[in-house]
XYZ file of C-alpha atoms in Angstrom:
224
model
C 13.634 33.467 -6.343
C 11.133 36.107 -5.699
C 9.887 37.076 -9.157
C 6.853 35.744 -10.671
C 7.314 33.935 -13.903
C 4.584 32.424 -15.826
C 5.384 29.417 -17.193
C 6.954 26.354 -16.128
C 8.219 23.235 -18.372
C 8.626 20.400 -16.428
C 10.599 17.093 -16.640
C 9.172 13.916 -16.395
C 11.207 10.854 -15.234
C 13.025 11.049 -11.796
C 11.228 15.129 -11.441
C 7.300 13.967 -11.368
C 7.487 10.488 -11.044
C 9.754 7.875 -9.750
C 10.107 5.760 -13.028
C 14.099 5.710 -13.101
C 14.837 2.459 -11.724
C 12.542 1.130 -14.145
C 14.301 2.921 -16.862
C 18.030 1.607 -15.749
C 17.719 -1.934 -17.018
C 15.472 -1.230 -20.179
C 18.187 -1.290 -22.646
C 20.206 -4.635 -20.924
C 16.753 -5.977 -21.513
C 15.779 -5.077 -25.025
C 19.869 -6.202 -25.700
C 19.118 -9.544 -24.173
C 16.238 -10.144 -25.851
C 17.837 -9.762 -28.875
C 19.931 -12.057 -28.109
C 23.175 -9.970 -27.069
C 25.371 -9.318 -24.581
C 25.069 -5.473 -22.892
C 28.422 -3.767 -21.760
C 29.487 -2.820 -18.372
C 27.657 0.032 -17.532
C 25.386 0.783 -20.130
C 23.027 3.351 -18.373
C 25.895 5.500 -18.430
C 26.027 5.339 -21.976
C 22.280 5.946 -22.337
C 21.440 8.029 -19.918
C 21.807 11.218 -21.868
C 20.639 9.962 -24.795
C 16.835 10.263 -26.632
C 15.215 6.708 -26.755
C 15.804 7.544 -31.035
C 19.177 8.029 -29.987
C 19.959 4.671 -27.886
C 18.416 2.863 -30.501
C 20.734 4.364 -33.246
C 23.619 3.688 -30.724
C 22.410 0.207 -30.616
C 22.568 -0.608 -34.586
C 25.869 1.138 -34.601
C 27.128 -0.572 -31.258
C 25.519 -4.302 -31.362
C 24.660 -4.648 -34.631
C 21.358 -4.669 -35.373
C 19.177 -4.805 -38.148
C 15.716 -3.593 -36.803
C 15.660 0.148 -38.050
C 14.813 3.124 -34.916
C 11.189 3.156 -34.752
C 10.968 -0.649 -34.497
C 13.791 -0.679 -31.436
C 12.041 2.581 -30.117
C 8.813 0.546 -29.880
C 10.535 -2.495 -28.460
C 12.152 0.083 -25.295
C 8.409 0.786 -25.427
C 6.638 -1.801 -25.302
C 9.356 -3.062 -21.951
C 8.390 0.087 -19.972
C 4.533 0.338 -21.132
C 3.282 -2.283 -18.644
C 5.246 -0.252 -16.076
C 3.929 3.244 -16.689
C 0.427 1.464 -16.625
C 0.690 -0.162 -13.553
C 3.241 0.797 -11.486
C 5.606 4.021 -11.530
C 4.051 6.128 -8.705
C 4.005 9.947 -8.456
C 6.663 11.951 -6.261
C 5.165 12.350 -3.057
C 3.173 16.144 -3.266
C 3.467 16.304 -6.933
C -0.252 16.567 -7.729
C -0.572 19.317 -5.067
C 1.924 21.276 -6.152
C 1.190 21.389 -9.886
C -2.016 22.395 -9.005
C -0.827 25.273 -7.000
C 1.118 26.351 -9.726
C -2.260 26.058 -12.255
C -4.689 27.850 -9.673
C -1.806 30.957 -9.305
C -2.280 30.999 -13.083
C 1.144 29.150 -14.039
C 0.945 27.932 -17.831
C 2.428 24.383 -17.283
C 4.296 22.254 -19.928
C 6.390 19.350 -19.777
C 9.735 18.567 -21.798
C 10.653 14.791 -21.599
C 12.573 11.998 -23.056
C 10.243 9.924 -23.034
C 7.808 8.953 -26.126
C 4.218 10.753 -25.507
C 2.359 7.797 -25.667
C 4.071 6.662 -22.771
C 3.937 10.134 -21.219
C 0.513 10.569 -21.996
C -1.049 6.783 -20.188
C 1.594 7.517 -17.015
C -0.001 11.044 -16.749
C -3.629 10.079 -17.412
C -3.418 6.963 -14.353
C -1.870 9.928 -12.163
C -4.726 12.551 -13.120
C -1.857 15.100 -13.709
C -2.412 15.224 -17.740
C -5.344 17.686 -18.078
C -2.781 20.034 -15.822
C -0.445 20.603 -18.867
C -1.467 22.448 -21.915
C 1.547 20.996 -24.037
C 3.935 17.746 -24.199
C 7.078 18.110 -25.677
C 9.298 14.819 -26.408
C 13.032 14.514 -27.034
C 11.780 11.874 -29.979
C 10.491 15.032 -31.488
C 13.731 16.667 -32.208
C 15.807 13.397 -32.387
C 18.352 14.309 -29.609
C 18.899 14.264 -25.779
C 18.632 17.362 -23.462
C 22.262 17.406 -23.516
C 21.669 19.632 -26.219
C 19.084 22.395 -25.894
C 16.531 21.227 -28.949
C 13.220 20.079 -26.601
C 13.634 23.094 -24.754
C 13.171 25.314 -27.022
C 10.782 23.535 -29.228
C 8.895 23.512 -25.280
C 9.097 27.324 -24.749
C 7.743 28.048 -28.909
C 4.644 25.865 -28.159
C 4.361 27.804 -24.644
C 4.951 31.681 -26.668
C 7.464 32.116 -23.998
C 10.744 33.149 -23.718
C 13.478 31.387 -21.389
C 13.977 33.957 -18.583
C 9.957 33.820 -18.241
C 10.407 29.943 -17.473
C 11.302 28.060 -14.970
C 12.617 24.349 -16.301
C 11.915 21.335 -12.953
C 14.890 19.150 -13.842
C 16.641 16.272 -11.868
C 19.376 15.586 -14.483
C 22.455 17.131 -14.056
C 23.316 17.315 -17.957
C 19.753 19.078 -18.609
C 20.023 21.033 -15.758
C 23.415 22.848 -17.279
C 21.585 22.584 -20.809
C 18.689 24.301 -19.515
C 20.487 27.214 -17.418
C 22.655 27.932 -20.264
C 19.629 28.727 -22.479
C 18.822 31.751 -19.802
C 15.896 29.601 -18.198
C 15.578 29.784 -14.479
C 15.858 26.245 -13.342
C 14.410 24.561 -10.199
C 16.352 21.312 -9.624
C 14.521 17.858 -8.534
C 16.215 15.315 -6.104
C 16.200 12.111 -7.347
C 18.599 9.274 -5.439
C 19.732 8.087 -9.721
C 20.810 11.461 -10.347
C 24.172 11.845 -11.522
C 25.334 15.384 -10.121
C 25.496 15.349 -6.122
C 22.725 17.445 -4.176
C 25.891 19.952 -3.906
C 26.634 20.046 -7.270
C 22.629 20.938 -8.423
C 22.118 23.077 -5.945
C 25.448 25.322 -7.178
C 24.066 25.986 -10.409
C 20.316 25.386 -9.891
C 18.460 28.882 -8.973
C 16.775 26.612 -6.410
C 16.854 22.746 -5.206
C 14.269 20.684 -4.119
C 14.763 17.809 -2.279
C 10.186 16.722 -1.959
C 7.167 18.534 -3.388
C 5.182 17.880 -0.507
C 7.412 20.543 1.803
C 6.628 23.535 -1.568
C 3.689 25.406 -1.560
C 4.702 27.536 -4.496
C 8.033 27.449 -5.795
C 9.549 28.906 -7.904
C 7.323 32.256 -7.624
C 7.954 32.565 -3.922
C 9.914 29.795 -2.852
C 12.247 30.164 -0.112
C 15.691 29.032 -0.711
C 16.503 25.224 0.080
C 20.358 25.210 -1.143
């Protein structure tokens, strides 16, 4: 990947951050507060999923009452002490998006999670004043199984697909986001669901740590 593009929408959980194995029990614990019983591998089921989406799934599923935005603020409300405190960076991430700023990158990010959250896990990591737009799945009501945040993230950028590179570490949004026409740059993460072999087939590049990138994806040298 030699050609220069200028823009680049990143994801947030498991690509800049390690948050993901605080995300894996959030919706056994919102089900057991409530006073129910979670089925056998419910990550699974909501891993795909917008948080407005899980908590649809749950009214449907378990039964309750409490309409989306108050179960969206519940999932919230779990993980908010967590983005606060505790999820770390990826080792070289703050380096590296700065690269990308200084070599005149427009960066965005496309996430799942709600932008409140986003917003206080960026603003502890001094990475938020390094994107000029946050774009949330809660926004278009779906996951990035289907391509909605993406493009609602490349209209608030003015840019078109093959002009972006998308920094993914899920292996559903990775497919959604190549088959849009953006160039993707697939993130390790040890939750991931495809294997290192299968995101580095379809990613245009794959990178394992941030911290071994000086500037990828405009020159990066091929990891697969």
């Amino acid at each position: 990947m030699n050609k220069k593009y200028p823009y680049a929408i990143f994801d947030m959980d498991g690509t800049l951050v390690d948050s993901m194995p605080y995300w894996h029990n959030i919706g056994r614990d919102y089900l057991l507060s409530r006073g129910k019983e979670p089925e056998e591998h419910l990550w699974e089921k909501l891993s795909t999923m917008s948080t407005a989406e899980s908590a649809r799934y749950f009214q449907e599923r378990y039964g309750l009452t409490e309409d989306v935005p108050t179960i969206v603020q519940g999932f919230n409300d779990i993980m908010a002490e967590n983005y606060r405190l505790r999820v770390p960076a990826k080792p070289g991430v703050r380096e590296y998006l700065l690269s990308l700023r200084d070599a005149g990158v427009d960066l965005s990010l496309a996430t799942a999670t709600s932008i409140p959250l986003v917003e206080v896990t960026l603003r502890r990591l001094e990475l938020l004043p390094l994107f000029s737009h946050i774009t949330s799945c809660d926004e278009v009501g779906v996951g990035k199984d289907r391509p909605d945040v993406f493009r609602l993230a490349l209209e608030r950028l003015s840019a078109a697909p093959e002009e972006t590179v998308m920094y993914e570490d899920a292996w559903f949004a990775v497919q959604t986001a190549k088959a849009l026409g953006m160039h993707v740059a697939g993130v390790y993460d040890s939750t991931c669901t495809g294997t290192p072999e299968e995101m580095a087939a379809v990613c245009d590049c794959y990178i394992r740590d941030f911290s071994t990138l000086t500037y990828c994806p405009q020159d990066v040298r091929d990891e697969k």
